[in-house]
Amino acid sequence: DSGVTQTPKHLITATGQRVTLRCSPRSGDLSVYWYQQSLDQGLQFLIQYYNGEERAKGNILERFSAQQFPDLHSELNLSSLELGDSALYFCASSSRTGNTGELFFGEGSRLTVL
Amino acid sequence: AQSVSQHNHHVILSEAASLELGCNYSYGGTVNLFWYVQYPGQHLQLLLKYFSGDPLVKGIKGFEAEFIKSKFSFNLRKPSVQWSDTAEYFCAVTAYNTDKLIFGTGTRLQVFP
């Protein structure tokens, strides 16, 4: 158990819909990262938050957004869903920013868009 | 932009065979390098990391990796694999003092008894 909790574990929805994925980082960790893992693209960095503020941005689509709340949990919002958004979405946390060292990953949320 | 290449997508070995998984990165500056492992049905976890110093780093479960700066490589090795090493292995890199951890596409290792 990494200490990072993600909900839901599985989600099936239809094209055009909107979903929210939730992540609770390890106790005390200020940084939260979101990654998308798909068969054809591997593990893609989406976005990182540190203590409530956006810190780094990767290949995140405009249809996707994220935020980190004062209690440090984070949500990834995916809207106008397309079939290609079907993937495993991982959240990770770390205690630091810059030279982060080790990231602790959750078990992922598997999104299926039909 | 940084990128990471893992050339072996799928490796099949018998127990006790030696393992070497290739990893090359593209970035001209100082980097931090990592290998993560994902066992079937489990979350990603850190296997080993290199920040500075001795380019040969040792990780958990008998794994080691060697940083060769001139080749932009960070290959993972294990002298004798076990069935329990069956997993997906990801090489990753961050530029020094940044937060964006970039992963390679992963190598699926299957070890047969």
CSV table of C-alpha atoms in Angstrom, one decimal:
chain,number,residue,atom,x,y,z
A,1,ASP,CA,0.0,0.0,0.0
A,2,SER,CA,1.6,3.3,-1.2
A,3,GLY,CA,-0.7,5.5,1.0
A,4,VAL,CA,-2.1,7.2,-2.1
A,5,THR,CA,-5.9,6.6,-2.6
A,6,GLN,CA,-7.7,6.9,-5.8
A,7,THR,CA,-11.4,6.7,-6.4
A,8,PRO,CA,-13.2,5.3,-8.3
A,9,LYS,CA,-11.2,2.3,-9.2
A,10,HIS,CA,-13.3,1.6,-12.3
A,11,LEU,CA,-15.6,3.9,-14.3
A,12,ILE,CA,-17.6,3.3,-17.4
A,13,THR,CA,-19.3,6.1,-19.2
A,14,ALA,CA,-20.4,7.3,-22.6
A,15,THR,CA,-18.9,9.7,-25.1
A,16,GLY,CA,-19.7,13.3,-24.4
A,17,GLN,CA,-20.0,12.8,-20.7
A,18,ARG,CA,-17.9,14.3,-17.8
A,19,VAL,CA,-16.2,12.5,-15.0
A,20,THR,CA,-14.2,13.4,-11.9
A,21,LEU,CA,-11.4,11.3,-10.6
A,22,ARG,CA,-10.3,11.8,-7.0
A,23,CYS,CA,-6.9,11.4,-5.4
A,24,SER,CA,-5.9,11.6,-1.7
A,25,PRO,CA,-2.1,11.9,-1.4
A,26,ARG,CA,0.0,10.3,1.3
A,27,SER,CA,-0.3,12.0,4.6
A,28,GLY,CA,2.0,15.0,4.6
A,29,ASP,CA,2.7,15.0,0.9
A,30,LEU,CA,2.2,18.4,-0.7
A,31,SER,CA,2.8,17.4,-4.4
A,32,VAL,CA,0.2,15.6,-6.5
A,33,TYR,CA,0.8,14.4,-10.0
A,34,TRP,CA,-1.6,13.0,-12.6
A,35,TYR,CA,-0.6,10.6,-15.3
A,36,GLN,CA,-2.5,8.9,-18.1
A,37,GLN,CA,-1.6,5.3,-19.1
A,38,SER,CA,-2.9,4.0,-22.4
A,39,LEU,CA,-1.8,1.1,-24.5
A,40,ASP,CA,-0.6,3.2,-27.4
A,41,GLN,CA,1.0,6.1,-25.5
A,42,GLY,CA,2.4,4.7,-22.4
A,43,LEU,CA,2.5,6.7,-19.2
A,44,GLN,CA,2.0,10.4,-20.0
A,45,PHE,CA,2.5,13.2,-17.5
A,46,LEU,CA,-0.6,15.4,-17.3
A,47,ILE,CA,-0.2,17.9,-14.5
A,48,GLN,CA,1.3,18.5,-11.1
A,49,TYR,CA,0.1,20.5,-8.2
A,50,TYR,CA,2.1,21.6,-5.1
A,51,ASN,CA,0.3,22.8,-2.1
A,52,GLY,CA,-2.7,23.9,-4.0
A,53,GLU,CA,-1.0,25.6,-7.0
A,54,GLU,CA,-0.3,24.3,-10.4
A,55,ARG,CA,3.4,23.5,-10.7
A,56,ALA,CA,4.0,21.7,-13.9
A,57,LYS,CA,2.0,20.9,-17.0
A,58,GLY,CA,2.4,18.1,-19.5
A,59,ASN,CA,0.2,16.7,-22.3
A,60,ILE,CA,-3.1,17.6,-20.7
A,61,LEU,CA,-5.9,18.3,-23.1
A,62,GLU,CA,-8.0,21.4,-22.8
A,63,ARG,CA,-11.0,19.2,-22.0
A,64,PHE,CA,-9.3,18.1,-18.9
A,65,SER,CA,-8.7,20.1,-15.8
A,66,ALA,CA,-7.4,19.5,-12.3
A,67,GLN,CA,-7.2,21.2,-9.0
A,68,GLN,CA,-5.8,20.6,-5.5
A,69,PHE,CA,-7.8,21.5,-2.5
A,70,PRO,CA,-6.7,23.0,0.8
A,71,ASP,CA,-6.8,19.5,2.4
A,72,LEU,CA,-4.4,18.5,-0.4
A,73,HIS,CA,-6.6,16.0,-2.1
A,74,SER,CA,-6.8,16.5,-5.9
A,75,GLU,CA,-9.4,16.0,-8.5
A,76,LEU,CA,-9.0,15.5,-12.3
A,77,ASN,CA,-12.0,16.5,-14.3
A,78,LEU,CA,-12.4,15.0,-17.8
A,79,SER,CA,-15.2,16.5,-20.0
A,80,SER,CA,-16.6,15.9,-23.4
A,81,LEU,CA,-15.2,12.4,-23.2
A,82,GLU,CA,-14.1,10.6,-26.3
A,83,LEU,CA,-13.4,7.0,-26.9
A,84,GLY,CA,-9.6,7.7,-26.9
A,85,ASP,CA,-9.8,9.0,-23.4
A,86,SER,CA,-10.2,5.4,-22.2
A,87,ALA,CA,-7.2,4.8,-20.1
A,88,LEU,CA,-5.8,4.2,-16.6
A,89,TYR,CA,-5.4,7.4,-14.8
A,90,PHE,CA,-2.7,7.4,-12.0
A,91,CYS,CA,-2.2,9.8,-9.2
A,92,ALA,CA,1.1,10.1,-7.4
A,93,SER,CA,2.3,12.2,-4.5
A,94,SER,CA,5.6,13.3,-3.1
A,95,SER,CA,6.7,15.3,-0.2
A,96,ARG,CA,8.8,17.7,-2.1
A,97,THR,CA,9.0,19.8,-5.2
A,98,GLY,CA,12.0,20.0,-7.4
A,99,ASN,CA,14.4,17.0,-7.5
A,100,THR,CA,11.4,15.0,-6.3
A,101,GLY,CA,13.1,11.7,-6.0
A,102,GLU,CA,10.4,9.2,-5.3
A,103,LEU,CA,6.8,9.4,-6.3
A,104,PHE,CA,4.3,7.2,-4.6
A,105,PHE,CA,1.6,6.0,-6.9
A,106,GLY,CA,-2.0,5.1,-6.3
A,107,GLU,CA,-3.6,2.0,-7.9
A,108,GLY,CA,-5.2,4.1,-10.6
A,109,SER,CA,-8.7,4.8,-11.9
A,110,ARG,CA,-9.6,2.8,-15.0
A,111,LEU,CA,-11.9,4.8,-17.3
A,112,THR,CA,-13.8,3.2,-20.1
A,113,VAL,CA,-15.6,5.4,-22.5
A,114,LEU,CA,-18.2,3.6,-24.7
B,1,ALA,CA,11.9,18.4,-24.8
B,2,GLN,CA,12.9,15.5,-22.6
B,3,SER,CA,12.1,12.0,-23.8
B,4,VAL,CA,12.8,8.5,-22.7
B,5,SER,CA,13.2,5.5,-25.0
B,6,GLN,CA,12.9,1.9,-23.9
B,7,HIS,CA,13.8,-0.3,-26.9
B,8,ASN,CA,12.7,-3.6,-25.5
B,9,HIS,CA,8.9,-3.7,-25.4
B,10,HIS,CA,8.6,-7.3,-24.3
B,11,VAL,CA,11.2,-9.6,-22.9
B,12,ILE,CA,10.8,-13.2,-22.1
B,13,LEU,CA,13.3,-15.1,-20.0
B,14,SER,CA,13.7,-18.3,-18.1
B,15,GLU,CA,14.5,-18.2,-14.4
B,16,ALA,CA,18.2,-17.6,-13.6
B,17,ALA,CA,18.8,-15.9,-16.9
B,18,SER,CA,20.5,-12.5,-16.8
B,19,LEU,CA,18.5,-9.4,-17.6
B,20,GLU,CA,19.4,-6.1,-19.1
B,21,LEU,CA,16.7,-3.6,-20.1
B,22,GLY,CA,17.8,-0.6,-22.2
B,23,CYS,CA,16.9,3.0,-21.4
B,24,ASN,CA,18.0,6.1,-23.3
B,25,TYR,CA,17.0,9.6,-22.6
B,26,SER,CA,17.3,12.9,-24.5
B,27,TYR,CA,18.2,15.9,-22.5
B,28,GLY,CA,21.4,17.9,-22.6
B,29,GLY,CA,21.5,19.0,-19.0
B,30,THR,CA,21.7,17.4,-15.6
B,31,VAL,CA,19.1,14.8,-15.0
B,32,ASN,CA,17.8,12.5,-12.3
B,33,LEU,CA,17.1,9.0,-13.4
B,34,PHE,CA,14.7,6.4,-12.1
B,35,TRP,CA,13.4,2.9,-12.7
B,36,TYR,CA,9.9,2.0,-11.6
B,37,VAL,CA,8.3,-1.4,-11.5
B,38,GLN,CA,4.6,-2.3,-11.8
B,39,TYR,CA,3.8,-5.9,-10.7
B,40,PRO,CA,0.6,-7.4,-12.1
B,41,GLY,CA,-2.4,-5.7,-10.4
B,42,GLN,CA,-0.3,-3.4,-8.3
B,43,HIS,CA,0.7,0.2,-8.3
B,44,LEU,CA,4.0,1.6,-9.7
B,45,GLN,CA,6.8,1.6,-7.2
B,46,LEU,CA,10.4,2.8,-7.2
B,47,LEU,CA,13.0,0.3,-8.0
B,48,LEU,CA,16.1,2.5,-7.9
B,49,LYS,CA,17.2,6.1,-8.6
B,50,TYR,CA,20.3,8.0,-9.6
B,51,PHE,CA,20.9,11.6,-8.7
B,52,SER,CA,24.7,12.0,-8.6
B,53,GLY,CA,27.8,10.2,-7.5
B,54,ASP,CA,28.6,6.6,-8.3
B,55,PRO,CA,27.0,5.9,-11.7
B,56,LEU,CA,26.3,2.3,-10.7
B,57,VAL,CA,23.3,2.3,-8.4
B,58,LYS,CA,21.8,-0.6,-6.6
B,59,GLY,CA,18.1,-1.0,-5.9
B,60,ILE,CA,15.7,-3.4,-4.3
B,61,LYS,CA,15.5,-7.1,-5.1
B,62,GLY,CA,19.0,-7.3,-6.6
B,63,PHE,CA,18.5,-4.9,-9.4
B,64,GLU,CA,21.1,-2.4,-10.4
B,65,ALA,CA,21.4,0.3,-13.1
B,66,GLU,CA,24.4,2.1,-14.6
B,67,PHE,CA,24.3,5.7,-15.7
B,68,ILE,CA,26.5,6.3,-18.8
B,69,LYS,CA,26.4,10.0,-19.4
B,70,SER,CA,28.2,9.8,-22.8
B,71,LYS,CA,25.6,7.4,-24.0
B,72,PHE,CA,22.6,9.1,-22.4
B,73,SER,CA,21.8,5.7,-21.0
B,74,PHE,CA,20.5,4.2,-17.8
B,75,ASN,CA,20.2,0.4,-18.3
B,76,LEU,CA,18.7,-1.8,-15.7
B,77,ARG,CA,20.3,-5.1,-14.9
B,78,LYS,CA,19.9,-8.2,-12.8
B,79,PRO,CA,22.3,-11.2,-12.9
B,80,SER,CA,19.7,-13.8,-12.3
B,81,VAL,CA,15.9,-13.2,-12.6
B,82,GLN,CA,13.2,-15.0,-10.7
B,83,TRP,CA,9.6,-15.7,-11.7
B,84,SER,CA,8.5,-13.0,-9.2
B,85,ASP,CA,10.3,-10.4,-11.3
B,86,THR,CA,7.5,-10.7,-13.9
B,87,ALA,CA,6.3,-7.1,-14.2
B,88,GLU,CA,6.4,-4.0,-16.3
B,89,TYR,CA,9.5,-1.8,-15.9
B,90,PHE,CA,9.5,1.9,-16.6
B,91,CYS,CA,12.5,4.1,-17.0
B,92,ALA,CA,11.9,7.8,-16.1
B,93,VAL,CA,13.8,11.0,-16.0
B,94,THR,CA,13.5,14.5,-14.6
B,95,ALA,CA,15.6,17.5,-15.5
B,96,TYR,CA,17.5,18.7,-12.5
B,97,ASN,CA,15.4,20.6,-10.0
B,98,THR,CA,12.2,20.1,-12.0
B,99,ASP,CA,9.1,18.2,-11.2
B,100,LYS,CA,8.1,16.7,-14.5
B,101,LEU,CA,8.9,13.0,-14.4
B,102,ILE,CA,8.9,11.7,-17.9
B,103,PHE,CA,8.4,8.0,-18.4
B,104,GLY,CA,9.4,5.6,-21.1
B,105,THR,CA,6.8,3.4,-22.7
B,106,GLY,CA,7.8,0.5,-20.5
B,107,THR,CA,9.1,-3.0,-20.9
B,108,ARG,CA,7.0,-6.0,-20.1
B,109,LEU,CA,9.2,-8.8,-18.6
B,110,GLN,CA,7.9,-12.3,-18.4
B,111,VAL,CA,9.9,-14.9,-16.5
B,112,PHE,CA,9.1,-18.5,-16.9
B,113,PRO,CA,10.1,-21.1,-14.3
